[in-house]
Coordinates of C-alpha atoms in Angstrom, one line a residue:
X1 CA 16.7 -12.3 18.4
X2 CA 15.5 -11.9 14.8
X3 CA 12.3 -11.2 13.3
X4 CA 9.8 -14.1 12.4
X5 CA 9.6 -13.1 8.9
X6 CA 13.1 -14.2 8.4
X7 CA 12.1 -17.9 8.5
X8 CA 10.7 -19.6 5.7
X9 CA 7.2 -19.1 6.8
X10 CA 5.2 -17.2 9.1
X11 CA 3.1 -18.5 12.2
X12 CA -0.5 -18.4 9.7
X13 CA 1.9 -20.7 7.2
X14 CA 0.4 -24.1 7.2
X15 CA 3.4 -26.5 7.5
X16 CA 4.1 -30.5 7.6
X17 CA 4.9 -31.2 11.3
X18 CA 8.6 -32.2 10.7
X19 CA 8.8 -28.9 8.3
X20 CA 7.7 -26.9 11.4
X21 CA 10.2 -28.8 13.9
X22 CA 12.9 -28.2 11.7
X23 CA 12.1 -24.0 11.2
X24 CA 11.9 -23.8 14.8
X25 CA 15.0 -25.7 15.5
X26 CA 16.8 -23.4 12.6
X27 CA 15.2 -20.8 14.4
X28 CA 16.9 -21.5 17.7
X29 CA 20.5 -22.7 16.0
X30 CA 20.6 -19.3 14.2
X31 CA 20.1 -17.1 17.3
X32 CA 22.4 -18.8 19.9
X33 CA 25.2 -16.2 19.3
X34 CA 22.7 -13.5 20.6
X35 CA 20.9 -15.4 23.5
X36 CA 24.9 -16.2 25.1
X37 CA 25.3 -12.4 24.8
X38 CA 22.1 -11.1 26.1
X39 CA 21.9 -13.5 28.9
X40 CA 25.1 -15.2 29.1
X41 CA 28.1 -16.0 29.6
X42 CA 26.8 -19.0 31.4
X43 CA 27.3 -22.1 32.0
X44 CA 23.5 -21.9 33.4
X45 CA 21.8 -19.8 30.3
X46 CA 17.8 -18.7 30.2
X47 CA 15.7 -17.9 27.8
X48 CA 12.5 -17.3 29.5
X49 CA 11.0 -14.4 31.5
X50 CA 12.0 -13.1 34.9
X51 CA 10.3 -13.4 38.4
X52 CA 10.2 -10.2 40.2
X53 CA 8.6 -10.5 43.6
X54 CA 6.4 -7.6 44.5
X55 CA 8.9 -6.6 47.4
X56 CA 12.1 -6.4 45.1
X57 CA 13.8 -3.0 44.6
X58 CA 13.7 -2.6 41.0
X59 CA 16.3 -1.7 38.8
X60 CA 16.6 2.2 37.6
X61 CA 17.1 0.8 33.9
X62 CA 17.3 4.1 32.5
X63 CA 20.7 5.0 34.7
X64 CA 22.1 1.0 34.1
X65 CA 24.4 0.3 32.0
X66 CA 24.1 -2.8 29.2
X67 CA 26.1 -5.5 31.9
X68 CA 23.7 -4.2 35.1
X69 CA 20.8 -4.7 33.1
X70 CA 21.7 -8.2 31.8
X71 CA 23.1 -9.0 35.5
X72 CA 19.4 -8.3 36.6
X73 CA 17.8 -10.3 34.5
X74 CA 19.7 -13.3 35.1
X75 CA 19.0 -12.7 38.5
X76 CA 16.0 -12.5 38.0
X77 CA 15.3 -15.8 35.6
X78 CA 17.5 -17.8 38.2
X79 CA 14.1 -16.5 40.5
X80 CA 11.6 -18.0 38.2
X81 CA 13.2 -20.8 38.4
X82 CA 13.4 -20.7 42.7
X83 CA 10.0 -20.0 42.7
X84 CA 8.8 -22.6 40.2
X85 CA 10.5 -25.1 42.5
X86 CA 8.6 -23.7 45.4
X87 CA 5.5 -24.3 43.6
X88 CA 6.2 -27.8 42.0
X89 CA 7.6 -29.2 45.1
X90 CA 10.9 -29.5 43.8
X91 CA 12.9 -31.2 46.4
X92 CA 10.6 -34.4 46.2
X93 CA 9.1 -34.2 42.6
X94 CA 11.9 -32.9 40.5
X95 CA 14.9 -34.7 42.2
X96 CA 14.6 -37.7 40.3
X97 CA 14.9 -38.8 36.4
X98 CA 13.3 -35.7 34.4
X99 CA 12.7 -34.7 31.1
X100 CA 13.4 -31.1 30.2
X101 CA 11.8 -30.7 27.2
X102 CA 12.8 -28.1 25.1
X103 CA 15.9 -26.6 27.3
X104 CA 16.9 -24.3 25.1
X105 CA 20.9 -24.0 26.7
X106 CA 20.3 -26.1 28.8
X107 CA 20.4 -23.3 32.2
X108 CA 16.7 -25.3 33.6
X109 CA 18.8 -28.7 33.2
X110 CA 21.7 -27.8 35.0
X111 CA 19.7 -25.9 37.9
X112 CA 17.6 -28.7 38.5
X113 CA 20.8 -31.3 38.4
X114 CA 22.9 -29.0 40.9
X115 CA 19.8 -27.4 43.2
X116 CA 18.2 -30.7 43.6
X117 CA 20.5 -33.5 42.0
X118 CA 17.7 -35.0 39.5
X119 CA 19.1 -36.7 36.7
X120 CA 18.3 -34.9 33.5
X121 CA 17.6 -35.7 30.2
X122 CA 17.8 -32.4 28.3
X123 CA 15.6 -32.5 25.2
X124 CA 16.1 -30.1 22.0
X125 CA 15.4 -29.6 18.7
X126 CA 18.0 -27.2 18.1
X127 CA 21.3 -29.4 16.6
X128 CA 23.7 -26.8 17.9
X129 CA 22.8 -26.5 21.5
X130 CA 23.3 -30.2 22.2
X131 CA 27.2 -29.7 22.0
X132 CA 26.8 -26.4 24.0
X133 CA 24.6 -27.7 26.9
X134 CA 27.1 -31.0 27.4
X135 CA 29.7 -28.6 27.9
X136 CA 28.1 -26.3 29.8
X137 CA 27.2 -28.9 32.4
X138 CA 30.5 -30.5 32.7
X139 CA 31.9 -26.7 33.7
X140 CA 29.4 -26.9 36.4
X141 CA 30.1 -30.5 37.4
X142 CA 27.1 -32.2 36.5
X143 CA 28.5 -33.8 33.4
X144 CA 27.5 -37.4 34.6
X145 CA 23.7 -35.8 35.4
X146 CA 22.7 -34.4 32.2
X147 CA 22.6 -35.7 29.2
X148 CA 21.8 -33.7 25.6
X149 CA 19.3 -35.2 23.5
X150 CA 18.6 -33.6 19.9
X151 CA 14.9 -35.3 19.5
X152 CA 10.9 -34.0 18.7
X153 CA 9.2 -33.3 22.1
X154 CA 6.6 -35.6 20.3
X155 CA 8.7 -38.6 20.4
X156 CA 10.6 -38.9 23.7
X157 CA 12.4 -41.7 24.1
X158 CA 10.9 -44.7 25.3
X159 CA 13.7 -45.3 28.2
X160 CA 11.2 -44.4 30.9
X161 CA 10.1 -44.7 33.1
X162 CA 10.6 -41.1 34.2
X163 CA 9.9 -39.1 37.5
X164 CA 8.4 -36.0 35.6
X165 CA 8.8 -33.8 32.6
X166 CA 9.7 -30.0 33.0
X167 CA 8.5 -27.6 29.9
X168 CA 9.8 -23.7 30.3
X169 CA 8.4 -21.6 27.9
X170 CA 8.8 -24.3 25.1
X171 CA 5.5 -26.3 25.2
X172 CA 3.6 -23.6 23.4
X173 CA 5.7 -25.3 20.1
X174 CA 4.3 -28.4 20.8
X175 CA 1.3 -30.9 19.7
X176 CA -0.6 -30.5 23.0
X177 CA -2.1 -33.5 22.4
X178 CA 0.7 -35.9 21.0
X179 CA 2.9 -34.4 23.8
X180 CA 0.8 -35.9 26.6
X181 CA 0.1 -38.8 24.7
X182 CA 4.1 -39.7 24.5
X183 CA 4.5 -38.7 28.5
X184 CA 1.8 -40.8 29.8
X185 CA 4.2 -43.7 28.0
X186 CA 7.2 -42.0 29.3
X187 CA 6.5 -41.2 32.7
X188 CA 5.6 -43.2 36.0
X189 CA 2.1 -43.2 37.5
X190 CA 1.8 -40.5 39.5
X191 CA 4.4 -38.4 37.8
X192 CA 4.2 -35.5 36.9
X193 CA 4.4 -32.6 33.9
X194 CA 5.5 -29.3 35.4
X195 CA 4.9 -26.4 32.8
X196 CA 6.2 -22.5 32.8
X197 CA 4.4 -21.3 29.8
X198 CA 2.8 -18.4 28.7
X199 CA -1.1 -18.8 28.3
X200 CA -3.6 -16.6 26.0
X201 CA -6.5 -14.2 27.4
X202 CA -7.4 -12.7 24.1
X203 CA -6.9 -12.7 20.9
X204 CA -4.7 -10.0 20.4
X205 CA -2.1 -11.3 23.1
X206 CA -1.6 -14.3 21.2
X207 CA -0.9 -12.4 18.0
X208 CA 1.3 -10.3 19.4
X209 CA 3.3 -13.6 21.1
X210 CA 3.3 -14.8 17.8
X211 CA 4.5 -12.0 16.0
X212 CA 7.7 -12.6 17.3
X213 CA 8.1 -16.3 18.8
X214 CA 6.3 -18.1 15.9
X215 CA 3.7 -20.0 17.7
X216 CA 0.5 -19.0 19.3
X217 CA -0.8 -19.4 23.0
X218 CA -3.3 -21.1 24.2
X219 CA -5.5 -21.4 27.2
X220 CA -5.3 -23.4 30.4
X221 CA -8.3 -25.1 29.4
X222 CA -6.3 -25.9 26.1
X223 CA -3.7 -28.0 27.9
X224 CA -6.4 -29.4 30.7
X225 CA -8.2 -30.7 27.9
X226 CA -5.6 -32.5 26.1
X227 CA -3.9 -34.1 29.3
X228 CA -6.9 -35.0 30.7
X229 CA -7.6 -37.1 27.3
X230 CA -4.1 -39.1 28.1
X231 CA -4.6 -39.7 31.6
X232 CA -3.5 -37.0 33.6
X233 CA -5.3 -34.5 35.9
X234 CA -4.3 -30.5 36.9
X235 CA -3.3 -30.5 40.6
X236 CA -1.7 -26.8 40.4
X237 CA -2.5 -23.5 38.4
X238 CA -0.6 -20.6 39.7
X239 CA -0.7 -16.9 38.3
X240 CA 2.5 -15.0 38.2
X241 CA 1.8 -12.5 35.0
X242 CA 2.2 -9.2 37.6
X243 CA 5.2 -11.0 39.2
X244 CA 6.9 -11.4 35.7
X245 CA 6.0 -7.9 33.8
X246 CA 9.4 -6.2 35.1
X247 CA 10.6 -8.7 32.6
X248 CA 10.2 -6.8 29.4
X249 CA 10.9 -3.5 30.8
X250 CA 14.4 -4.8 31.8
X251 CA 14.7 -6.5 28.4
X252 CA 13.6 -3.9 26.1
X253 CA 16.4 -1.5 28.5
X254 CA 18.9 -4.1 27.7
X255 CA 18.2 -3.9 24.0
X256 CA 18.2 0.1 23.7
X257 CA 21.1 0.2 25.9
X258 CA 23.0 -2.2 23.6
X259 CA 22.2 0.4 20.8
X260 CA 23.3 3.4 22.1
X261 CA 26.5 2.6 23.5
X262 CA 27.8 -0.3 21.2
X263 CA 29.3 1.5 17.7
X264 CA 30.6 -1.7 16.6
X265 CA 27.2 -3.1 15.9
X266 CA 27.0 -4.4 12.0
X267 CA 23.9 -3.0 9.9
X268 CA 22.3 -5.9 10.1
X269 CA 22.7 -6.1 14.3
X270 CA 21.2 -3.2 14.2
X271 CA 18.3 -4.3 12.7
X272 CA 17.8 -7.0 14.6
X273 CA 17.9 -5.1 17.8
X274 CA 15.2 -2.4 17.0
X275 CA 12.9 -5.5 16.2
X276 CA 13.5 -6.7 19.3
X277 CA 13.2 -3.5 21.4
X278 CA 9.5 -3.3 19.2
X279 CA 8.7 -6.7 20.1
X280 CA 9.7 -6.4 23.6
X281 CA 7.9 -3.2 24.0
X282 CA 4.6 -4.3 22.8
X283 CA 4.9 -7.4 24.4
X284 CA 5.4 -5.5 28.0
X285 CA 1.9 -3.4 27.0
X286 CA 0.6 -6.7 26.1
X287 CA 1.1 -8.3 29.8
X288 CA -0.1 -4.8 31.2
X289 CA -3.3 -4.8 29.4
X290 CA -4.0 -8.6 30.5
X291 CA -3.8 -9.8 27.4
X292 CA -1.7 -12.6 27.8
X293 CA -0.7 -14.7 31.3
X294 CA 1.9 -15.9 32.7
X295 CA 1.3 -19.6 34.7
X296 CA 3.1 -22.7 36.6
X297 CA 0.9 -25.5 36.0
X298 CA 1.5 -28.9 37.1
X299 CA 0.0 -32.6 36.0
X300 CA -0.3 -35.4 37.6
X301 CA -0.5 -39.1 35.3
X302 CA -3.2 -40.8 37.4

């Protein structure tokens, strides 16, 4: 992960909308070599919190070594993932033609083509993960179920309708607004926009989000508002910030545990690391404090 202030810009920049999309997906391309090592090898790859249920034995991080850390939290985002499902109804709304917008590499699209066998359309704005996702899910077998698209999350494709649209931890990059507006053309009545996302409680939580991510939060009320003006109602608001907090703990362990033990790590690796660990480390303080929430929402296009 690197440092916002390595883009050309920072999040208080004021940018063209195709500028911005463009940054972010640069943002994303550049980085790809250091998600697959932090929570590959794949083929199903997160990058988005954990889920750690309150009666999970957690992990002594400080006697792990870098691989039982990293095993953990891929355990544990496979988890979020379960448990979204739970809450979305999965097995009747998410089993048809979906839209995963923003995928990242692609490890949402191939879980919800091989738990559930929906058809997936796996949107990015990141040129080099396209490639990466196809191949990932024709290791897994679900070549003929997902299908990489390299578009704006504000201009879906028009091939509709669709059963539902899944956002993890990406929609915070979007146009609230022009994003519902394109799914209520996209998507069937009745369908439905299932979001994972990260929502703001004050105003220091969002900086510190954005410090590092290069977008801010914003509030339930935020995305209520703008998919209630395109025709679509909340049916489901779930809380799971205490359930996700184990999350940067592990991460930041991950991080320091990488820097201690690996001697081959470049200057510049280096460097990149110790932001992380900082970020990670006030983001974890962040979610303690309550100053930013972690929520499953889910929309309905009446």
């Amino acid at each position: 992960m690197s440092n916002l202030d390595e883009l050309s810009g920072s999040p208080q920049t004021a940018l063209e909308p195709q500028d911005e999309v463009r940054i972010v997906g640069q943002y994303y391309d550049d980085k790809t070599a250091r998600l697959v090592r932090k929570y590959g090898p794949g083929p199903r790859i997160h990058y988005h919190v954990g889920y750690y249920p309150s009666s999970a034995t957690p992990l002594n991080v400080h006697e792990a070594t870098p691989d039982d850390i990293r095993r953990s939290i891929r355990l544990h985002q496979e988890g979020l993932l379960r448990y979204a499902a739970k809450v979305w109804g999965a097995e009747h709304r998410l089993s048809g033609r979906i839209l995963d917008v923003g995928c990242g590499l692609g490890g949402g699209s191939l879980f919800w083509a091989q738990e559930y066998g929906a058809d997936v359309t796996a949107v990015t704005n990141a040129p080099e993960h396209a490639p990466l996702v196809e191949g990932f899910a024709r290791e897994s077998g679900v070549g003929g179920k997902v299908r990489p698209l390299v578009c704006d999350a504000m201009h879906l494709p028009l091939d509709g309708p669709y059963d539902a649209a899944v956002a993890i931890e990406s929609s915070g990059y979007f146009n609230r607004p022009q994003w519902f507006e394109r799914l209520a053309r996209v998507l069937r009545p009745g369908g439905s926009v299932c979001i994972e996302e990260v929502f703001i409680t004050r105003p220091h939580g969002a900086d510190v989000w954005a410090e590092y991510f290069y977008t801010k939060p914003a509030t339930v009320l935020d995305y209520a508002e703008a998919a209630r003006a395109a025709g679509f109602k909340l049916v489901d608001d779930v809380d799971a910030t205490s359930e996700t907090l184990p999350f940067w703990e592990e991460s930041a362990a991950w991080t320091k545990a990488v820097l201690d033990s690996d001697s081959s790590l470049s200057a510049v690796e280096r460097r990149q690391l110790r932001i992380s660990l900082m970020a990670n480390q006030a983001l974890g303080a962040e979610w303690q404090a309550g100053g930013l929430r972690l929520g499953f929402l889910r929309f309905e296009l009446e």
